[in-house]
Coordinates of C-alpha atoms in Angstrom, one line a residue:
Chain A
X451 CA -5.6 -47.1 24.2
X452 CA -8.0 -49.1 22.1
X453 CA -11.5 -49.7 23.4
X454 CA -11.9 -53.2 24.7
X455 CA -14.0 -55.3 27.2
X456 CA -11.7 -54.8 30.3
X457 CA -11.8 -51.1 29.6
X458 CA -15.6 -51.1 29.5
X459 CA -15.9 -53.0 32.7
X460 CA -13.5 -50.5 34.4
X461 CA -15.8 -47.7 33.0
X462 CA -18.8 -49.4 34.7
X463 CA -16.9 -49.8 38.0
X464 CA -15.9 -46.1 38.0
X465 CA -19.0 -44.4 36.7
X466 CA -22.0 -46.9 37.0
X467 CA -21.1 -49.3 39.9
X468 CA -24.8 -50.3 40.2
X469 CA -24.6 -51.8 36.7
X470 CA -21.8 -54.2 37.6
X471 CA -21.7 -57.2 40.0
X472 CA -18.5 -59.4 40.5
X473 CA -18.6 -63.0 41.7
X474 CA -15.5 -64.2 43.4
X475 CA -16.7 -67.8 44.1
X476 CA -15.8 -70.4 41.5
X477 CA -18.6 -71.3 39.0
X478 CA -19.0 -74.4 36.9
X479 CA -20.7 -73.0 33.8
X480 CA -21.5 -76.4 32.4
X481 CA -23.5 -77.2 35.5
X482 CA -25.9 -74.2 34.9
X483 CA -24.2 -72.2 37.7
X484 CA -23.9 -69.1 35.6
X485 CA -27.5 -69.1 34.4
X486 CA -28.8 -70.1 37.9
X487 CA -27.5 -66.8 39.3
X488 CA -28.6 -64.8 36.3
X489 CA -32.1 -66.3 36.4
X490 CA -32.5 -65.4 40.1
X491 CA -31.3 -61.8 39.4
X492 CA -33.8 -61.6 36.5
X493 CA -36.6 -62.9 38.7
X494 CA -35.8 -60.1 41.2
X495 CA -35.8 -57.6 38.3
X496 CA -32.1 -56.9 38.8
X497 CA -29.9 -56.7 35.7
X498 CA -26.3 -55.9 36.5
X499 CA -23.5 -57.0 34.2
X500 CA -22.1 -60.0 36.0
X501 CA -18.4 -60.8 36.0
X502 CA -17.6 -64.4 37.1
X503 CA -14.0 -64.1 38.1
X504 CA -13.3 -67.8 38.8
X505 CA -14.5 -70.5 36.5
X506 CA -14.0 -74.1 35.5
X507 CA -13.5 -75.4 32.0
X508 CA -15.5 -78.2 30.3
X509 CA -13.4 -80.8 32.1
X510 CA -14.4 -79.3 35.4
X511 CA -10.9 -78.0 36.1
X512 CA -10.2 -74.5 37.3
X513 CA -9.2 -72.4 34.3
X514 CA -7.6 -69.0 33.6
X515 CA -10.7 -67.5 32.0
X516 CA -13.4 -65.5 33.6
X517 CA -16.9 -65.1 32.2
X518 CA -19.0 -62.0 31.7
X519 CA -22.7 -61.9 31.0
X520 CA -25.6 -59.4 31.0
X521 CA -23.3 -56.9 29.3
X522 CA -26.4 -55.6 27.3
X523 CA -29.0 -56.4 30.0
X524 CA -30.4 -52.9 30.2
X525 CA -30.8 -50.1 27.8
X526 CA -28.6 -48.1 30.2
X527 CA -25.7 -50.6 29.7
X528 CA -26.1 -50.2 25.9
X529 CA -26.2 -46.4 26.2
X530 CA -23.0 -46.5 28.3
X531 CA -21.4 -48.7 25.7
X532 CA -22.1 -46.1 23.0
X533 CA -21.1 -43.1 25.1
X534 CA -24.6 -41.8 26.0
X535 CA -25.8 -41.0 29.5
X536 CA -28.4 -43.3 31.1
X537 CA -31.2 -40.7 30.7
X538 CA -30.8 -41.1 26.9
X539 CA -31.4 -44.8 27.0
X540 CA -34.9 -44.5 25.4
X541 CA -35.7 -43.4 21.9
X542 CA -32.6 -41.2 21.8
X543 CA -30.4 -44.4 22.1
X544 CA -32.2 -46.0 19.1
X545 CA -31.8 -42.9 17.0
X546 CA -28.2 -42.6 18.0
X547 CA -27.7 -46.2 16.9
X548 CA -29.3 -45.5 13.5
X549 CA -26.9 -42.6 13.0
X550 CA -23.9 -44.7 13.9
X551 CA -24.9 -47.5 11.5
X552 CA -24.9 -45.1 8.6
X553 CA -21.2 -44.2 9.1
X554 CA -18.0 -46.2 8.8
X555 CA -14.4 -45.8 10.1
X556 CA -11.9 -48.0 8.2
X557 CA -10.1 -50.6 10.4
X558 CA -6.4 -50.5 10.9
X559 CA -4.0 -53.4 10.8
X560 CA -1.5 -53.8 13.7
X561 CA 1.4 -56.2 14.2
X562 CA 1.1 -59.3 16.5
X563 CA 3.2 -57.6 19.2
X564 CA 0.5 -54.9 19.5
X565 CA -2.4 -57.4 19.6
X566 CA -3.5 -58.5 23.1
X567 CA -5.4 -61.4 21.5
X568 CA -2.1 -62.9 20.4
X569 CA -0.7 -63.0 24.0
X570 CA -1.5 -66.8 24.1
X571 CA -1.7 -68.9 20.9
X572 CA -2.9 -72.5 20.7
X573 CA -2.5 -74.3 17.4
X574 CA -3.2 -77.9 16.2
X575 CA -4.0 -80.3 19.0
X576 CA -3.4 -77.6 21.5
X577 CA -6.4 -75.6 20.1
X578 CA -8.7 -77.3 22.6
X579 CA -12.2 -75.8 23.1
X580 CA -12.7 -77.9 26.2
X581 CA -10.2 -75.6 28.0
X582 CA -12.8 -72.8 27.8
X583 CA -15.5 -72.2 30.4
X584 CA -18.5 -72.6 28.0
X585 CA -21.9 -71.9 29.5
X586 CA -24.7 -74.4 29.4
X587 CA -27.8 -72.2 29.7
X588 CA -31.0 -74.2 30.0
X589 CA -32.1 -77.6 31.1
X590 CA -33.0 -79.1 27.7
X591 CA -30.0 -77.5 25.9
X592 CA -28.0 -80.1 23.9
X593 CA -24.9 -78.9 25.6
X594 CA -22.7 -75.9 26.3
X595 CA -23.0 -73.2 23.7
X596 CA -20.9 -70.1 22.7
X597 CA -23.3 -67.3 22.0
X598 CA -21.2 -64.5 20.6
X599 CA -20.5 -63.2 17.1
X600 CA -18.7 -64.8 14.2
X601 CA -16.8 -63.3 11.2
X602 CA -16.8 -64.7 7.7
X603 CA -15.0 -63.1 4.8
X604 CA -16.5 -63.1 1.3
X605 CA -14.6 -65.5 -1.0
X606 CA -13.9 -63.2 -3.9
X607 CA -14.8 -59.8 -2.4
X608 CA -13.0 -57.8 0.2
X609 CA -15.5 -57.5 3.0
X610 CA -16.1 -59.1 6.3
X611 CA -19.5 -60.0 7.6
X612 CA -19.9 -60.1 11.4
X613 CA -23.0 -61.9 12.7
X614 CA -24.2 -63.6 15.9
X615 CA -24.4 -67.4 15.7
X616 CA -24.4 -70.2 18.2
X617 CA -21.4 -72.5 18.4
X618 CA -22.3 -75.9 20.0
X619 CA -19.7 -77.8 21.9
X620 CA -20.2 -81.5 20.9
X621 CA -18.0 -83.7 22.9
X622 CA -15.0 -83.2 20.6
X623 CA -12.8 -80.2 21.5
X624 CA -11.7 -79.7 17.9
X625 CA -14.9 -80.3 16.1
X626 CA -17.9 -78.2 17.1
X627 CA -21.1 -77.1 15.3
X628 CA -22.2 -73.7 14.2
X629 CA -25.8 -72.7 13.6
X630 CA -26.0 -70.4 10.6
X631 CA -29.3 -68.7 10.0
X632 CA -28.7 -65.1 9.0
X633 CA -29.3 -64.1 5.4
X634 CA -25.8 -62.9 4.8
X635 CA -24.1 -65.9 6.3
X636 CA -26.3 -68.2 4.4
X637 CA -25.3 -66.4 1.2
X638 CA -21.6 -66.7 2.1
X639 CA -22.0 -70.3 3.0
X640 CA -23.7 -71.0 -0.4
X641 CA -20.9 -69.2 -2.2
X642 CA -18.2 -71.3 -0.6
X643 CA -20.1 -74.5 -0.9
X644 CA -20.6 -73.9 -4.7
X645 CA -16.8 -73.8 -4.8
X646 CA -16.6 -76.9 -2.6
X647 CA -14.2 -75.0 -0.3
X648 CA -14.0 -75.0 3.5
X649 CA -15.3 -71.7 4.9
X650 CA -12.9 -69.7 7.1
X651 CA -14.8 -68.5 10.2
X652 CA -13.8 -66.8 13.4
X653 CA -15.7 -66.7 16.7
X654 CA -15.0 -63.6 18.7
X655 CA -15.6 -64.4 22.4
X656 CA -15.4 -61.0 24.1
X657 CA -14.8 -57.4 22.9
X658 CA -16.0 -54.0 23.9
X659 CA -19.8 -54.0 23.8
X660 CA -19.8 -51.4 21.0
X661 CA -18.1 -54.1 18.8
X662 CA -21.2 -56.3 19.2
X663 CA -23.7 -53.5 18.9
X664 CA -22.0 -52.5 15.7
X665 CA -22.1 -56.1 14.4
X666 CA -25.9 -55.9 14.6
X667 CA -26.2 -52.9 12.3
X668 CA -28.7 -53.5 9.5
X669 CA -26.0 -53.2 6.8
X670 CA -26.5 -54.2 3.2
X671 CA -24.8 -57.1 1.5
X672 CA -21.2 -56.3 0.7
X673 CA -20.7 -53.9 3.6
X674 CA -17.4 -54.3 5.5
X675 CA -18.8 -54.8 9.0
X676 CA -15.3 -54.1 10.4
X677 CA -15.7 -50.5 9.2
X678 CA -19.2 -50.2 10.6
X679 CA -18.0 -51.5 13.9
X680 CA -15.4 -48.7 13.8
X681 CA -18.2 -46.2 13.7
X682 CA -19.7 -47.7 16.9
X683 CA -16.3 -47.8 18.7
X684 CA -15.6 -44.3 17.6
X685 CA -12.2 -45.3 16.4
X686 CA -10.7 -47.7 13.9
X687 CA -11.2 -51.4 14.8
X688 CA -7.7 -52.8 15.2
X689 CA -7.1 -56.0 13.2
X690 CA -4.3 -58.5 13.2
X691 CA -3.5 -61.4 10.8
X692 CA -5.1 -64.7 11.8
X693 CA -2.9 -67.7 12.7
X694 CA -4.6 -69.9 10.1
X695 CA -4.9 -67.6 7.0
X696 CA -2.4 -64.8 7.8
X697 CA -3.1 -61.5 6.0
X698 CA -5.9 -63.1 4.0
X699 CA -8.2 -63.1 7.1
X700 CA -7.8 -60.4 9.7
X701 CA -9.2 -60.8 13.2
X702 CA -9.9 -58.3 15.9
X703 CA -6.7 -57.5 17.8
X704 CA -8.4 -56.3 21.0
X705 CA -10.7 -59.3 21.3
X706 CA -10.5 -61.4 24.5
X707 CA -10.6 -64.8 22.8
X708 CA -10.7 -65.7 19.1
X709 CA -11.4 -69.2 17.8
X710 CA -10.4 -69.7 14.2
X711 CA -12.0 -72.5 12.4
X712 CA -13.3 -73.9 9.1
X713 CA -16.8 -75.0 8.1
X714 CA -16.4 -78.1 5.8
X715 CA -18.7 -77.7 2.8
X716 CA -21.8 -79.9 2.8
X717 CA -21.3 -81.5 6.3
X718 CA -24.1 -81.3 8.8
X719 CA -24.5 -82.5 12.3
X720 CA -27.4 -82.5 14.8
X721 CA -27.6 -79.4 17.1
X722 CA -30.2 -78.0 19.5
X723 CA -32.4 -77.9 21.5
X724 CA -31.2 -74.5 22.8
X725 CA -33.2 -71.9 24.8
X726 CA -33.7 -69.2 22.3
X727 CA -34.8 -65.6 22.1
X728 CA -38.5 -66.3 22.4
X729 CA -37.9 -68.1 25.7
X730 CA -38.8 -71.4 23.9
X731 CA -36.3 -74.1 23.0
X732 CA -35.2 -74.3 19.4
X733 CA -36.0 -77.7 18.0
X734 CA -33.2 -80.2 17.3
X735 CA -32.1 -79.8 13.7
X736 CA -29.1 -80.1 11.3
X737 CA -26.4 -77.4 11.1
X738 CA -22.9 -76.9 9.9
X739 CA -19.7 -78.4 11.4
X740 CA -17.0 -76.0 12.9
X741 CA -13.5 -77.5 12.8
X742 CA -11.3 -75.7 15.3
X743 CA -7.9 -74.6 13.8
X744 CA -6.5 -72.1 16.4
X745 CA -7.5 -70.5 19.6
X746 CA -5.8 -67.2 20.6
X747 CA -6.5 -65.1 23.7
X748 CA -5.3 -62.5 26.1
X749 CA -3.7 -63.6 29.4
X750 CA -6.6 -63.8 31.9
X751 CA -9.2 -63.3 29.1
X752 CA -12.8 -62.6 29.9
X753 CA -15.1 -64.9 27.9
X754 CA -18.3 -63.1 27.0
X755 CA -21.7 -64.8 26.9
X756 CA -25.3 -63.7 26.2
X757 CA -28.0 -64.9 28.6
X758 CA -30.2 -66.0 25.8
X759 CA -34.0 -65.2 25.9
X760 CA -33.4 -62.4 28.4
X761 CA -33.2 -58.7 28.3
X762 CA -29.6 -58.5 27.0
X763 CA -30.4 -60.8 24.1
X764 CA -33.6 -58.7 23.4
X765 CA -31.8 -55.4 23.5
X766 CA -29.2 -56.6 21.0
X767 CA -31.8 -56.8 18.3
X768 CA -34.4 -54.4 19.5
X769 CA -32.4 -51.2 19.7
X770 CA -31.1 -51.4 16.1
X771 CA -34.6 -52.2 14.8
X772 CA -36.2 -49.3 16.7
X773 CA -34.0 -46.8 15.0
X774 CA -34.4 -48.2 11.5
X775 CA -38.2 -48.6 11.8
X776 CA -38.5 -45.0 13.2
X777 CA -36.4 -43.6 10.3
X778 CA -38.4 -45.5 7.7
X779 CA -41.8 -44.5 9.1
X780 CA -40.8 -40.9 9.7
X781 CA -39.4 -40.4 6.2
X782 CA -42.7 -41.7 4.8
X783 CA -45.3 -40.2 7.2
X784 CA -43.6 -37.4 9.2
X785 CA -45.9 -38.0 12.1
X786 CA -44.0 -40.6 14.1
X787 CA -43.1 -39.8 17.8
X788 CA -41.4 -43.0 19.0
X789 CA -41.0 -46.7 18.2
X790 CA -40.4 -49.4 20.7
X791 CA -39.9 -53.2 20.5
X792 CA -41.0 -54.2 24.1
X793 CA -39.4 -57.0 26.1
X794 CA -42.8 -58.6 26.3
X795 CA -42.4 -59.4 22.6
X796 CA -38.8 -60.3 23.1
X797 CA -37.9 -57.1 21.3
X798 CA -38.6 -58.9 18.0
X799 CA -42.2 -59.9 17.9
X800 CA -44.1 -56.8 18.8
X801 CA -43.7 -53.1 17.9
X802 CA -45.3 -50.1 19.5
X803 CA -45.5 -46.9 17.5
X804 CA -46.7 -43.5 18.7
X805 CA -48.0 -40.9 16.2
X806 CA -49.5 -37.5 15.9
X807 CA -52.8 -38.7 14.6
X808 CA -54.6 -36.4 12.3
X809 CA -57.2 -38.7 10.7
X810 CA -58.8 -42.1 10.9
X811 CA -57.1 -44.8 8.9
X812 CA -53.7 -43.2 9.4
X813 CA -52.7 -45.6 12.3
X814 CA -53.5 -48.7 10.2
X815 CA -51.5 -47.4 7.3
X816 CA -48.5 -46.8 9.5
X817 CA -48.9 -50.3 11.0
X818 CA -48.9 -51.9 7.6
X819 CA -45.6 -50.2 6.7
X820 CA -44.1 -51.0 10.1
X821 CA -44.8 -54.7 9.5
X822 CA -42.8 -54.6 6.2
X823 CA -39.8 -52.9 7.8
X824 CA -38.7 -55.8 9.8
X825 CA -39.6 -59.4 9.2
X826 CA -39.5 -60.4 12.9
X827 CA -42.4 -58.3 14.0
X828 CA -45.8 -60.1 14.3
X829 CA -47.9 -57.5 16.1
X830 CA -47.8 -53.7 15.6
X831 CA -49.7 -51.5 18.0
X832 CA -50.2 -47.8 17.0
X833 CA -51.0 -45.3 19.8
X834 CA -51.3 -41.6 20.1
X835 CA -48.5 -39.2 20.9
X836 CA -49.5 -38.9 24.6
X837 CA -48.9 -42.6 25.1
X838 CA -45.3 -43.5 26.1
X839 CA -44.4 -46.6 24.0
X840 CA -41.6 -47.4 26.5
X841 CA -44.3 -47.7 29.3
X842 CA -46.2 -50.9 28.5
X843 CA -48.9 -50.1 31.1
X844 CA -49.6 -47.0 29.1
X845 CA -49.8 -49.0 25.8
X846 CA -52.1 -51.6 27.3
X847 CA -54.3 -48.9 28.7
X848 CA -54.8 -47.5 25.2
X849 CA -55.6 -51.0 23.9
X850 CA -58.2 -51.7 26.6
X851 CA -59.7 -48.2 26.3
X852 CA -59.6 -47.2 22.7
X853 CA -59.8 -50.4 20.7
X854 CA -63.0 -51.7 19.1
X855 CA -61.9 -55.2 18.1
X856 CA -64.2 -55.5 15.1
X857 CA -62.8 -52.3 13.6
X858 CA -59.4 -51.7 15.0
X859 CA -57.7 -55.1 14.9
X860 CA -56.6 -56.5 11.6
X861 CA -55.2 -59.9 10.9
X862 CA -52.9 -60.4 7.9
X863 CA -52.7 -64.0 7.0
X864 CA -50.0 -66.1 5.4
X865 CA -47.3 -63.4 5.1
X866 CA -43.6 -63.3 5.7
X867 CA -41.3 -66.0 7.1
X868 CA -41.4 -68.1 10.2
X869 CA -38.0 -68.0 11.9
X870 CA -39.3 -67.8 15.4
X871 CA -41.5 -70.5 16.9
X872 CA -44.7 -68.9 17.9
X873 CA -48.3 -70.0 17.5
X874 CA -49.0 -67.0 15.2
X875 CA -47.0 -68.8 12.5
X876 CA -47.3 -66.7 9.3
X877 CA -50.0 -64.3 10.6
X878 CA -49.5 -60.7 11.6
X879 CA -51.7 -58.3 13.5
X880 CA -52.2 -54.6 13.4
X881 CA -53.9 -52.9 16.4
X882 CA -55.0 -49.3 16.0
X883 CA -55.1 -48.2 19.6
X884 CA -55.4 -44.5 18.9
X885 CA -58.3 -42.5 20.4
X886 CA -61.3 -42.8 18.0
X887 CA -61.8 -39.5 16.2
X888 CA -64.7 -40.5 14.0
X889 CA -67.2 -40.5 16.9
X890 CA -67.9 -38.4 19.9
X891 CA -65.5 -40.1 22.4
X892 CA -64.4 -39.1 26.0
X893 CA -61.1 -37.4 26.6
X894 CA -58.2 -38.8 28.8
X895 CA -58.1 -36.8 32.1
X896 CA -55.1 -34.8 33.1
X897 CA -53.9 -32.6 36.0
X898 CA -53.2 -29.1 34.6
X899 CA -49.7 -28.6 33.3
X900 CA -49.6 -25.3 35.1
X901 CA -50.3 -27.0 38.4
X902 CA -47.6 -29.7 37.8
X903 CA -45.1 -26.9 37.1
X904 CA -46.1 -25.0 40.2
X905 CA -46.3 -27.8 42.8
X906 CA -43.2 -30.0 42.4
X907 CA -42.0 -33.1 44.3
X908 CA -38.5 -31.5 44.3
X909 CA -39.9 -28.7 46.4
X910 CA -42.7 -30.4 48.4
X911 CA -41.5 -34.0 48.8
X912 CA -37.9 -34.1 47.8
X913 CA -37.4 -37.6 49.2
X914 CA -39.7 -38.9 46.5
X915 CA -38.2 -36.8 43.7
X916 CA -36.7 -38.8 40.8
X917 CA -34.9 -37.6 37.6
X918 CA -37.6 -36.4 35.2
X919 CA -38.8 -39.1 32.8
X920 CA -39.6 -37.7 29.4
X921 CA -43.4 -37.9 28.9
X922 CA -44.6 -38.3 26.3
X923 CA -41.8 -39.8 24.3
X924 CA -38.8 -37.7 23.6
X925 CA -39.3 -35.3 20.7
X926 CA -38.0 -36.7 17.4
X927 CA -34.8 -35.4 16.0
X928 CA -34.7 -34.0 12.4
X929 CA -33.8 -36.8 10.0
X930 CA -31.0 -36.6 7.5
X931 CA -32.3 -37.3 4.1
Chain S
X784 CA -42.8 -71.8 12.2
X785 CA -41.4 -75.0 11.0
X786 CA -43.2 -78.2 12.0
X787 CA -41.7 -80.1 15.0
X788 CA -42.2 -83.5 16.6
X789 CA -41.6 -84.7 20.2
X790 CA -39.7 -87.8 21.0
X791 CA -38.9 -89.8 24.2
X792 CA -35.3 -91.1 24.5
X793 CA -35.4 -94.9 24.6
X794 CA -32.3 -94.8 26.9
X795 CA -33.1 -92.3 29.6
X796 CA -36.8 -91.5 28.9
X797 CA -36.0 -87.8 28.5
X798 CA -38.4 -85.9 26.2
X799 CA -37.3 -83.3 23.7
X800 CA -38.4 -82.1 20.3
X801 CA -37.0 -81.9 16.8
X802 CA -37.5 -80.2 13.5
X803 CA -39.7 -82.3 11.3
X804 CA -36.9 -82.5 8.7
X805 CA -35.4 -85.1 11.0
X806 CA -38.5 -87.3 11.3
X807 CA -37.8 -89.4 8.2
X808 CA -34.2 -88.4 7.3
X809 CA -32.7 -91.7 8.5
X810 CA -30.5 -89.7 10.9
X811 CA -30.0 -90.4 14.6
X812 CA -31.2 -87.8 17.1
X813 CA -29.1 -86.9 20.1
X814 CA -30.7 -86.8 23.5
X815 CA -29.9 -83.6 25.4
X816 CA -30.2 -85.4 28.7
X817 CA -28.0 -88.5 28.3
X818 CA -26.2 -87.6 25.0
X819 CA -27.1 -91.0 23.5
X820 CA -28.3 -91.3 20.0
X821 CA -31.3 -93.1 18.5
X822 CA -33.6 -93.1 15.4
X823 CA -37.0 -91.4 15.7
X824 CA -38.7 -94.7 15.2
X825 CA -36.9 -96.1 18.2
X826 CA -38.6 -93.6 20.4
X827 CA -41.3 -95.2 22.6
X828 CA -43.4 -92.1 22.2
X829 CA -43.8 -89.8 19.3
X830 CA -46.0 -86.7 19.2
X831 CA -46.4 -85.5 15.6
X832 CA -49.6 -83.4 16.0
X833 CA -49.4 -80.1 14.3
X834 CA -51.5 -77.1 13.4
X835 CA -54.2 -77.9 10.7

């Protein structure tokens, strides 16, 4: 059986019940009832995937769809999605991700009768987005927003690009707005607009989480993302002809809900504010129109949503970037122990790198290269190998203890782009938080390893024993060249 | 970061902010609190301060 979202939720129920919560009471997602619960869980540092089994649509009427959110809310969820045990949710997960993104498995095309997403088909006037339980997330949001991935096919080339974009519901169930801001989608948009042709686009509202993790692979232009997603699923992604374009545009057969639409060339409407990844609202601006052509779905479909600006949203970008930054730095320097994009930097703005330091100046050099590997990072902190980059208290200890601000903090001005709204604007910072080796400097204390091995919690205080946490960071794997 | 400006909705007094490309574009803004539309210059309060 093909991998899909209901199958993943069953997997959590059976193997990781603590990672799943199910809400029986009816929620009205437009009245912030989904995000109110998620926010309170987040405040209590609890991050289960939450399945809202009973929902209302945008007319406030009970509807047949459920909603699932927080699917990526912890690294353990993401590990489970990619077939790794929870104890490998640290650097091992990021490295596994970077291996998967280098492989492809070609998709396979199936007939409509084999495609769950074709169980219910709504065309023309019946393709009514207001029938969906679309979530309104934050107080100042312009309205309900769909937060999952879209697919666009290149006009003259045979590849599909899959990218996360927001779709704004704007009072009209057949005319929404889409906020395109990824480099590949912008390039595709420009290619269609030069031809003055409407752009076919598909919004995939629910699939196995490996589908979405694969969609985030840092693939080059021209990559068929459907084949990369196959690598993450571990099997061919099953595709089926769309209702609107037939064989010329294939859509995921095992999706929960698919909205087929067209972006008319040159037309723009006002969208935003929307509570974005940095936990700030995105300013109101002009974006493209999304004309709804068809909506297809499974019976009892689960509509997936991302609780934006929270851990699930951060993991979606952070895990792919950690693997790629690690590989790039390790190829060049060979001294990298681990890379982490912490939640405190929304897994986009800050990057912690641990290294086997052998000389002064090395950390700064590595920091400079890390900055160029991903345009979202504003601050790089480089620490020694005995600092666990996944433990922020450890990293901050190194900063407060080892950093001489006049020597170890460098500001790079007027560099890069400014997609995220932060007061740093076009500035970047490198912090060398490694132990100074150019002067006589104290050493960090430690309990002898021999004693730690001899006197164990498991034997002496078993009620306090927990699974061993790798410390320092897990040893790096050999890199394929 | 792109420059922004804050407005106050003349209909419901809700405050929100916009990308500066909308300041003089002659296009109506849409209030996220009451969904009504208005031009930036119709706002009773504009905050256009920005980093120097």
